[in-house]
């Protein structure tokens, strides 16, 4: 059933869907940036865009972001959203453990730079959290 | 005792002729919260359950039961 209980509710729904789409996009870009990084990705200056994306993703996952209307802000951080965020954090934690374990095993077998290892773990955990949150939000909106 | 929560939220809402959006507006949550509670995907807090009951004019026990 579609929303029809008022403009703020409708707007919250639209913003929520848009946020989920952006999170999917951000997760994809993060994963792509690691897959295509190579040796060039280890230069400090090349890390800056990636770090900005990580900061952007993490901030928007943890907080509602910049929303002027207090009513809209409350709707974008209501009970089910907080539950989805909590589940997303759990997914991110599991992904961090799994990717950390994989990186450790790989590093034991072949030389692996600390920068790449860090990027893999951070990207895996954040992408998993963003993807999980977006999936739950979109599923809840159906 | 069973820990599965059943609810009659949809029936109560429809009996009043309310959409999910209208109920969300009354309670002060997003439509997706109402949707997930109705579908049993999300178990609401006591506070939200009481707000839903108040908004629908029914006791909370009439909306939620363990089964």
Coordinates of N, CA and C in Angstrom, one line a residue:
Chain A
X1 N 0.8 -1.2 0.0 CA 0.0 0.0 0.0 C 0.9 1.2 0.0
X2 N 0.5 2.2 -0.8 CA 1.4 3.4 -0.9 C 1.0 4.4 0.2
X3 N 1.9 5.2 0.5 CA 1.7 6.2 1.6 C 0.7 7.3 1.1
X4 N -0.1 7.7 2.0 CA -1.0 8.8 1.7 C -1.4 9.6 2.9
X5 N -0.6 9.4 4.0 CA -1.0 10.1 5.2 C -0.4 11.4 5.4
X6 N 0.1 12.1 4.4 CA 0.6 13.4 4.6 C 1.9 13.6 3.9
X7 N 2.3 14.8 3.6 CA 3.4 15.1 2.8 C 4.7 14.7 3.5
X8 N 4.8 14.9 4.8 CA 6.1 14.6 5.5 C 6.3 13.1 5.4
X9 N 5.3 12.3 5.6 CA 5.4 10.8 5.5 C 5.8 10.4 4.1
X10 N 5.2 11.1 3.1 CA 5.6 10.8 1.7 C 7.1 11.2 1.4
X11 N 7.4 12.3 1.9 CA 8.8 12.8 1.7 C 9.8 11.9 2.4
X12 N 9.5 11.5 3.6 CA 10.3 10.6 4.4 C 10.5 9.3 3.6
X13 N 9.5 8.8 3.0 CA 9.5 7.6 2.2 C 10.4 7.8 1.0
X14 N 10.3 8.9 0.3 CA 11.1 9.1 -0.9 C 12.6 9.3 -0.5
X15 N 12.8 10.0 0.6 CA 14.2 10.2 1.0 C 14.8 8.9 1.5
X16 N 14.0 8.1 2.1 CA 14.5 6.8 2.6 C 14.9 5.9 1.5
X17 N 14.1 5.9 0.4 CA 14.4 5.1 -0.8 C 15.6 5.6 -1.5
X18 N 15.7 6.9 -1.6 CA 16.9 7.5 -2.2 C 18.2 7.2 -1.4
X19 N 18.1 7.3 -0.1 CA 19.2 7.0 0.7 C 19.7 5.5 0.5
X20 N 18.7 4.6 0.4 CA 19.0 3.2 0.2 C 19.8 3.0 -1.2
X21 N 19.3 3.7 -2.2 CA 19.9 3.6 -3.5 C 21.3 4.2 -3.5
X22 N 21.5 5.3 -2.8 CA 22.8 5.9 -2.7 C 23.8 5.0 -1.9
X23 N 23.2 4.3 -0.9 CA 24.1 3.3 -0.1 C 24.5 2.2 -1.0
X24 N 23.6 1.7 -1.8 CA 24.0 0.6 -2.8 C 25.1 1.1 -3.7
X25 N 24.9 2.3 -4.2 CA 25.9 2.9 -5.1 C 27.3 3.1 -4.4
X26 N 27.2 3.6 -3.2 CA 28.4 3.8 -2.5 C 29.2 2.5 -2.2
X27 N 28.4 1.5 -1.8 CA 29.0 0.2 -1.5 C 29.7 -0.4 -2.8
X28 N 29.0 -0.2 -3.9 CA 29.6 -0.7 -5.2 C 30.8 0.1 -5.5
X29 N 30.8 1.4 -5.4 CA 32.0 2.2 -5.7 C 33.2 1.8 -4.8
X30 N 32.9 1.6 -3.5 CA 33.9 1.2 -2.5 C 34.6 -0.1 -2.9
X31 N 33.7 -1.1 -3.3 CA 34.3 -2.4 -3.7 C 35.1 -2.2 -5.0
X32 N 34.6 -1.5 -5.9 CA 35.3 -1.3 -7.2 C 36.6 -0.6 -6.9
X33 N 36.6 0.3 -6.0 CA 37.9 1.1 -5.8 C 39.0 0.2 -5.2
X34 N 38.6 -0.9 -4.5 CA 39.6 -1.8 -3.9 C 40.0 -2.8 -5.0
X35 N 39.0 -3.2 -5.8 CA 39.3 -4.2 -6.9 C 40.3 -3.6 -7.9
X36 N 40.1 -2.3 -8.1 CA 40.9 -1.7 -9.2 C 42.1 -0.9 -8.6
X37 N 42.3 -1.0 -7.3 CA 43.4 -0.2 -6.7 C 44.8 -0.5 -7.2
X38 N 45.2 -1.8 -7.0 CA 46.5 -2.2 -7.4 C 47.6 -1.4 -6.6
X39 N 48.8 -1.3 -7.2 CA 49.9 -0.6 -6.5 C 49.6 0.9 -6.4
X40 N 48.9 1.4 -7.4 CA 48.7 2.9 -7.5 C 47.9 3.3 -6.2
X41 N 47.0 2.4 -5.8 CA 46.2 2.7 -4.7 C 46.9 2.9 -3.4
X42 N 48.2 2.5 -3.3 CA 48.9 2.6 -2.1 C 49.6 4.0 -1.9
X43 N 49.6 4.8 -3.0 CA 50.2 6.2 -2.8 C 49.2 7.0 -1.9
X44 N 49.8 7.7 -0.9 CA 49.0 8.4 0.1 C 47.9 9.3 -0.5
X45 N 48.3 10.0 -1.5 CA 47.3 10.9 -2.1 C 46.1 10.2 -2.8
X46 N 46.4 9.0 -3.3 CA 45.3 8.3 -3.9 C 44.4 7.7 -2.9
X47 N 44.8 7.7 -1.7 CA 43.9 7.2 -0.6 C 42.8 8.2 -0.2
X48 N 43.1 9.4 -0.5 CA 42.2 10.5 -0.1 C 40.8 10.4 -0.5
X49 N 40.5 10.1 -1.9 CA 39.1 10.0 -2.3 C 38.5 8.8 -1.6
X50 N 39.2 7.7 -1.5 CA 38.7 6.5 -0.9 C 38.3 6.8 0.6
X51 N 39.2 7.5 1.3 CA 39.0 7.8 2.7 C 37.7 8.7 2.8
X52 N 37.6 9.6 1.9 CA 36.4 10.5 1.9 C 35.1 9.7 1.7
X53 N 35.2 8.7 0.8 CA 34.0 7.9 0.6 C 33.7 7.1 1.8
X54 N 34.7 6.6 2.5 CA 34.5 5.8 3.7 C 33.9 6.7 4.8
X55 N 34.4 7.9 4.9 CA 33.8 8.8 5.9 C 32.4 9.2 5.6
X56 N 32.1 9.4 4.3 CA 30.8 9.7 3.9 C 29.8 8.6 4.2
X57 N 30.2 7.4 3.8 CA 29.4 6.2 4.0 C 29.1 6.0 5.5
X58 N 30.2 6.0 6.3 CA 30.1 5.7 7.7 C 29.2 6.8 8.4
X59 N 29.4 8.0 8.1 CA 28.7 9.1 8.7 C 27.2 9.0 8.4
X60 N 26.9 8.7 7.1 CA 25.5 8.7 6.7 C 24.8 7.4 7.2
X61 N 25.6 6.4 7.5 CA 25.0 5.2 8.1 C 24.7 5.4 9.6
X62 N 25.6 6.0 10.3 CA 25.5 6.2 11.7 C 24.5 7.3 12.1
X63 N 24.4 8.3 11.2 CA 23.5 9.4 11.5 C 22.5 9.6 10.4
X64 N 21.5 10.5 10.6 CA 20.5 10.8 9.6 C 21.1 11.7 8.5
X65 N 22.1 12.4 8.9 CA 22.7 13.4 7.9 C 22.2 14.7 8.2
X66 N 22.4 15.6 7.2 CA 21.9 17.0 7.4 C 20.4 17.1 6.9
X67 N 19.5 17.2 7.8 CA 18.1 17.3 7.5 C 17.6 18.5 8.3
X68 N 17.0 19.5 7.7 CA 16.6 20.7 8.4 C 15.4 20.5 9.2
X69 N 14.4 19.8 8.6 CA 13.1 19.6 9.3 C 13.3 18.5 10.5
X70 N 13.0 18.9 11.7 CA 13.1 18.0 12.8 C 12.1 16.8 12.7
X71 N 10.9 17.1 12.1 CA 9.9 16.0 11.9 C 10.4 15.0 10.9
X72 N 11.0 15.5 9.8 CA 11.5 14.6 8.8 C 12.7 13.8 9.3
X73 N 13.5 14.5 10.1 CA 14.7 13.9 10.7 C 14.3 12.7 11.6
X74 N 13.2 12.9 12.4 CA 12.7 11.9 13.3 C 12.2 10.7 12.5
X75 N 11.5 11.0 11.4 CA 10.9 9.9 10.6 C 12.0 9.1 9.9
X76 N 13.1 9.8 9.6 CA 14.2 9.1 8.9 C 15.1 8.3 9.9
X77 N 14.8 8.4 11.2 CA 15.5 7.7 12.2 C 14.5 7.1 13.2
X78 N 13.4 6.6 12.7 CA 12.4 6.0 13.6 C 12.8 4.6 14.0
X79 N 11.9 4.0 14.7 CA 12.2 2.7 15.4 C 12.7 1.6 14.4
X80 N 12.0 1.5 13.3 CA 12.4 0.4 12.4 C 13.8 0.7 11.7
X81 N 14.0 2.0 11.4 CA 15.3 2.4 10.8 C 16.4 2.1 11.8
X82 N 16.2 2.4 13.1 CA 17.3 2.1 14.1 C 17.5 0.6 14.2
X83 N 16.5 -0.2 14.0 CA 16.6 -1.7 14.0 C 17.4 -2.1 12.8
X84 N 17.1 -1.5 11.7 CA 17.8 -1.8 10.4 C 19.3 -1.4 10.6
X85 N 19.5 -0.3 11.2 CA 20.9 0.2 11.4 C 21.7 -0.8 12.3
X86 N 21.0 -1.2 13.3 CA 21.6 -2.2 14.2 C 22.0 -3.5 13.5
X87 N 21.1 -4.0 12.7 CA 21.3 -5.2 11.9 C 22.5 -5.0 10.9
X88 N 22.5 -3.8 10.3 CA 23.6 -3.5 9.4 C 24.9 -3.4 10.1
X89 N 25.0 -2.9 11.3 CA 26.2 -2.9 12.0 C 26.7 -4.3 12.3
X90 N 25.8 -5.2 12.7 CA 26.1 -6.6 12.9 C 26.7 -7.2 11.7
X91 N 26.0 -6.9 10.5 CA 26.5 -7.5 9.3 C 27.9 -7.0 9.0
X92 N 28.1 -5.7 9.2 CA 29.4 -5.1 9.0 C 30.5 -5.7 9.9
X93 N 30.1 -6.0 11.1 CA 31.1 -6.6 12.1 C 31.5 -8.0 11.6
X94 N 30.5 -8.8 11.2 CA 30.8 -10.1 10.7 C 31.7 -10.0 9.4
X95 N 31.4 -9.1 8.5 CA 32.2 -8.9 7.3 C 33.6 -8.5 7.7
X96 N 33.7 -7.7 8.7 CA 35.1 -7.3 9.1 C 35.9 -8.5 9.7
X97 N 35.2 -9.3 10.4 CA 35.9 -10.5 11.0 C 36.3 -11.4 9.8
X98 N 35.3 -11.7 8.9 CA 35.6 -12.6 7.8 C 36.7 -12.1 6.9
X99 N 36.6 -10.8 6.5 CA 37.6 -10.3 5.6 C 39.0 -10.2 6.3
X100 N 38.9 -9.9 7.6 CA 40.2 -9.8 8.4 C 40.9 -11.2 8.5
X101 N 40.0 -12.2 8.7 CA 40.6 -13.6 8.7 C 41.2 -13.9 7.3
X102 N 40.5 -13.6 6.3 CA 41.0 -13.9 4.9 C 42.3 -13.2 4.6
X103 N 42.3 -11.9 5.0 CA 43.5 -11.1 4.7 C 44.7 -11.7 5.5
X104 N 44.4 -12.1 6.8 CA 45.5 -12.7 7.6 C 46.1 -14.0 7.0
X105 N 45.2 -14.8 6.5 CA 45.6 -16.1 5.8 C 46.4 -15.7 4.6
X106 N 45.9 -14.8 3.8 CA 46.6 -14.4 2.5 C 48.0 -13.8 2.8
X107 N 48.0 -13.0 3.9 CA 49.3 -12.3 4.2 C 50.3 -13.3 4.7
X108 N 49.8 -14.4 5.3 CA 50.7 -15.5 5.8 C 51.3 -16.2 4.6
X109 N 50.7 -16.3 3.5 CA 51.1 -17.0 2.3 C 51.9 -16.2 1.3
X110 N 51.5 -14.9 1.2 CA 52.1 -14.0 0.2 C 52.3 -12.6 0.8
X111 N 53.3 -11.9 0.4 CA 53.4 -10.5 0.9 C 52.2 -9.7 0.6
X112 N 51.7 -8.9 1.6 CA 50.6 -8.1 1.4 C 50.8 -6.8 2.1
X113 N 50.6 -5.7 1.5 CA 50.8 -4.4 2.1 C 49.7 -4.1 3.2
X114 N 50.1 -3.4 4.2 CA 49.2 -3.1 5.3 C 48.1 -2.2 4.8
X115 N 48.4 -1.3 3.8 CA 47.4 -0.4 3.2 C 46.3 -1.2 2.5
X116 N 46.7 -2.2 1.7 CA 45.8 -3.0 1.0 C 44.9 -3.8 2.0
X117 N 45.6 -4.4 3.0 CA 44.9 -5.2 4.0 C 43.8 -4.3 4.7
X118 N 44.2 -3.1 5.1 CA 43.3 -2.2 5.7 C 42.1 -1.8 4.8
X119 N 42.5 -1.6 3.6 CA 41.4 -1.2 2.6 C 40.4 -2.3 2.4
X120 N 40.9 -3.5 2.4 CA 40.0 -4.7 2.2 C 39.1 -4.8 3.4
X121 N 39.6 -4.8 4.6 CA 38.8 -5.0 5.8 C 37.8 -3.8 5.9
X122 N 38.2 -2.6 5.8 CA 37.3 -1.5 5.9 C 36.2 -1.5 4.8
X123 N 36.7 -1.8 3.6 CA 35.7 -1.8 2.5 C 34.7 -2.9 2.7
X124 N 35.2 -4.1 3.1 CA 34.2 -5.2 3.2 C 33.2 -4.9 4.3
X125 N 33.7 -4.4 5.4 CA 32.8 -4.1 6.6 C 31.8 -3.0 6.2
X126 N 32.3 -2.0 5.7 CA 31.4 -0.8 5.3 C 30.4 -1.2 4.2
X127 N 30.9 -1.9 3.2 CA 30.0 -2.2 2.1 C 28.9 -3.2 2.5
X128 N 29.3 -4.1 3.4 CA 28.3 -5.1 3.9 C 27.3 -4.3 4.8
X129 N 27.7 -3.4 5.6 CA 26.8 -2.6 6.4 C 25.9 -1.8 5.6
X130 N 26.4 -1.1 4.6 CA 25.6 -0.2 3.7 C 24.6 -1.1 2.9
X131 N 25.1 -2.2 2.4 CA 24.2 -3.0 1.6 C 23.1 -3.6 2.4
X132 N 23.4 -4.1 3.6 CA 22.4 -4.7 4.5 C 21.4 -3.6 4.9
X133 N 21.8 -2.4 5.2 CA 20.9 -1.4 5.6 C 20.0 -1.0 4.4
X134 N 20.5 -0.9 3.3 CA 19.8 -0.5 2.1 C 18.7 -1.6 1.8
X135 N 19.2 -2.8 1.8 CA 18.2 -3.9 1.5 C 17.1 -4.0 2.5
X136 N 17.4 -3.8 3.8 CA 16.3 -3.9 4.8 C 15.4 -2.7 4.6
X137 N 15.9 -1.5 4.3 CA 15.1 -0.3 4.2 C 14.1 -0.5 3.0
X138 N 14.7 -1.0 1.9 CA 13.9 -1.1 0.6 C 12.8 -2.2 0.8
X139 N 13.2 -3.3 1.5 CA 12.3 -4.4 1.7 C 11.1 -3.9 2.6
X140 N 11.4 -3.1 3.6 CA 10.4 -2.6 4.5 C 9.4 -1.7 3.8
X141 N 9.9 -1.0 2.8 CA 9.1 0.0 2.1 C 8.1 -0.7 1.1
X142 N 8.2 -2.0 0.9 CA 7.4 -2.6 -0.1 C 6.0 -2.8 0.4
Chain B
X1 N 6.0 -20.8 27.0 CA 5.1 -19.8 26.4 C 5.7 -19.5 25.0
X2 N 4.8 -19.3 24.0 CA 5.3 -19.0 22.7 C 5.8 -17.6 22.6
X3 N 6.8 -17.4 21.8 CA 7.5 -16.1 21.7 C 7.1 -15.4 20.3
X4 N 6.2 -16.0 19.6 CA 5.8 -15.4 18.3 C 4.7 -14.4 18.5
X5 N 5.0 -13.2 18.0 CA 4.0 -12.1 18.2 C 3.1 -12.0 17.0
X6 N 1.8 -12.1 17.3 CA 0.8 -11.9 16.2 C 0.2 -10.5 16.4
X7 N -0.2 -9.9 15.4 CA -0.9 -8.6 15.6 C -2.1 -8.5 14.6
X8 N -3.0 -7.7 15.1 CA -4.3 -7.4 14.3 C -4.3 -5.9 13.8
X9 N -3.1 -5.5 13.6 CA -2.9 -4.0 13.3 C -3.6 -3.7 11.9
X10 N -3.4 -4.5 11.0 CA -4.0 -4.3 9.6 C -5.5 -4.2 9.7
X11 N -6.1 -5.2 10.4 CA -7.5 -5.3 10.5 C -8.1 -4.1 11.2
X12 N -7.4 -3.7 12.3 CA -7.8 -2.5 13.1 C -7.7 -1.2 12.3
X13 N -6.6 -1.1 11.6 CA -6.4 0.1 10.7 C -7.4 0.2 9.7
X14 N -7.7 -0.9 9.0 CA -8.6 -0.9 7.9 C -10.1 -0.7 8.4
X15 N -10.3 -1.2 9.6 CA -11.7 -1.0 10.2 C -12.0 0.5 10.3
X16 N -10.9 1.3 10.6 CA -11.0 2.7 10.7 C -10.9 3.5 9.4
X17 N -10.6 2.7 8.3 CA -10.5 3.3 7.0 C -9.2 4.1 6.8
X18 N -8.2 3.7 7.6 CA -6.9 4.4 7.5 C -5.9 3.7 6.6
X19 N -5.1 4.5 5.9 CA -4.0 3.9 5.1 C -2.8 3.8 6.1
X20 N -1.8 3.0 5.6 CA -0.6 2.9 6.4 C 0.0 4.3 6.6
X21 N 0.0 5.1 5.6 CA 0.5 6.5 5.7 C -0.2 7.3 6.8
X22 N -1.5 7.2 6.8 CA -2.3 8.0 7.7 C -2.1 7.5 9.1
X23 N -1.9 6.2 9.3 CA -1.6 5.7 10.7 C -0.2 6.1 11.1
X24 N 0.7 6.1 10.1 CA 2.1 6.5 10.4 C 2.1 8.0 10.9
X25 N 1.3 8.8 10.2 CA 1.2 10.2 10.5 C 0.7 10.4 11.9
X26 N -0.4 9.6 12.3 CA -1.0 9.7 13.7 C 0.0 9.3 14.7
X27 N 0.8 8.3 14.4 CA 1.7 7.7 15.5 C 3.1 8.5 15.5
X28 N 3.5 9.0 14.3 CA 4.7 9.7 14.2 C 5.9 8.9 13.9
X29 N 5.6 7.9 13.0 CA 6.7 7.0 12.5 C 6.6 7.0 11.0
X30 N 7.5 6.3 10.3 CA 7.5 6.2 8.9 C 6.5 5.1 8.5
X31 N 6.0 5.2 7.2 CA 5.1 4.2 6.7 C 5.7 2.8 6.7
X32 N 7.0 2.7 6.5 CA 7.7 1.4 6.5 C 7.7 0.7 7.8
X33 N 7.7 1.5 8.9 CA 7.6 1.0 10.2 C 6.2 0.3 10.4
X34 N 5.1 1.0 10.0 CA 3.8 0.4 10.1 C 3.7 -0.9 9.2
X35 N 4.3 -0.8 8.0 CA 4.3 -1.9 7.1 C 5.0 -3.1 7.7
X36 N 6.2 -2.9 8.3 CA 6.9 -4.0 8.9 C 6.3 -4.6 10.1
X37 N 5.6 -3.8 10.9 CA 4.9 -4.3 12.1 C 3.7 -5.1 11.6
X38 N 3.0 -4.6 10.7 CA 1.8 -5.4 10.2 C 2.2 -6.7 9.6
X39 N 3.3 -6.8 8.9 CA 3.8 -8.0 8.3 C 4.5 -8.9 9.3
X40 N 4.7 -8.5 10.5 CA 5.3 -9.3 11.5 C 6.8 -9.3 11.3
X41 N 7.4 -8.5 10.5 CA 8.8 -8.4 10.2 C 9.5 -7.7 11.4
X42 N 8.9 -6.7 11.9 CA 9.5 -5.9 13.0 C 8.6 -6.0 14.2
X43 N 9.2 -6.3 15.4 CA 8.5 -6.3 16.6 C 8.6 -4.9 17.3
X44 N 7.5 -4.2 17.4 CA 7.6 -2.8 18.0 C 8.0 -2.8 19.4
X45 N 8.5 -1.7 19.9 CA 8.8 -1.5 21.3 C 7.5 -1.3 22.0
X46 N 7.5 -1.4 23.3 CA 6.3 -1.2 24.1 C 5.7 0.2 23.9
X47 N 6.6 1.2 23.8 CA 6.2 2.6 23.5 C 5.4 2.7 22.2
X48 N 6.0 2.1 21.2 CA 5.3 2.1 19.9 C 4.0 1.4 19.9
X49 N 4.0 0.2 20.5 CA 2.8 -0.6 20.6 C 1.7 0.2 21.3
X50 N 2.0 0.9 22.4 CA 1.0 1.7 23.1 C 0.5 2.9 22.3
X51 N 1.5 3.5 21.5 CA 1.1 4.6 20.6 C 0.1 4.1 19.5
X52 N 0.4 2.9 19.0 CA -0.5 2.3 17.9 C -1.8 2.0 18.5
X53 N -1.9 1.5 19.7 CA -3.1 1.2 20.4 C -3.9 2.4 20.6
X54 N -3.3 3.5 21.1 CA -4.0 4.8 21.3 C -4.5 5.4 20.0
X55 N -3.7 5.3 19.0 CA -4.1 5.9 17.7 C -5.3 5.1 17.1
X56 N -5.4 3.8 17.4 CA -6.4 3.0 16.8 C -7.6 2.9 17.8
X57 N -7.5 3.5 19.0 CA -8.5 3.4 20.0 C -8.9 2.0 20.5
X58 N -7.8 1.2 20.6 CA -8.0 -0.1 21.1 C -7.0 -0.4 22.2
X59 N -7.3 -1.4 23.1 CA -6.3 -1.8 24.1 C -5.1 -2.5 23.4
X60 N -4.0 -2.4 23.9 CA -2.8 -3.0 23.2 C -2.9 -4.5 23.1
X61 N -3.6 -5.1 24.1 CA -3.8 -6.6 24.0 C -4.7 -7.0 22.9
X62 N -5.5 -6.1 22.4 CA -6.4 -6.4 21.3 C -5.6 -6.3 20.0
X63 N -4.5 -5.7 20.0 CA -3.7 -5.5 18.8 C -2.6 -6.6 18.7
X64 N -2.0 -6.9 19.9 CA -0.9 -7.8 19.9 C -1.1 -9.0 20.8
X65 N -0.8 -10.2 20.4 CA -0.9 -11.3 21.2 C 0.2 -12.3 20.9
X66 N 0.6 -13.1 21.9 CA 1.5 -14.2 21.7 C 0.8 -15.4 21.2
X67 N 1.3 -16.1 20.2 CA 0.6 -17.3 19.7 C 1.6 -18.3 19.2

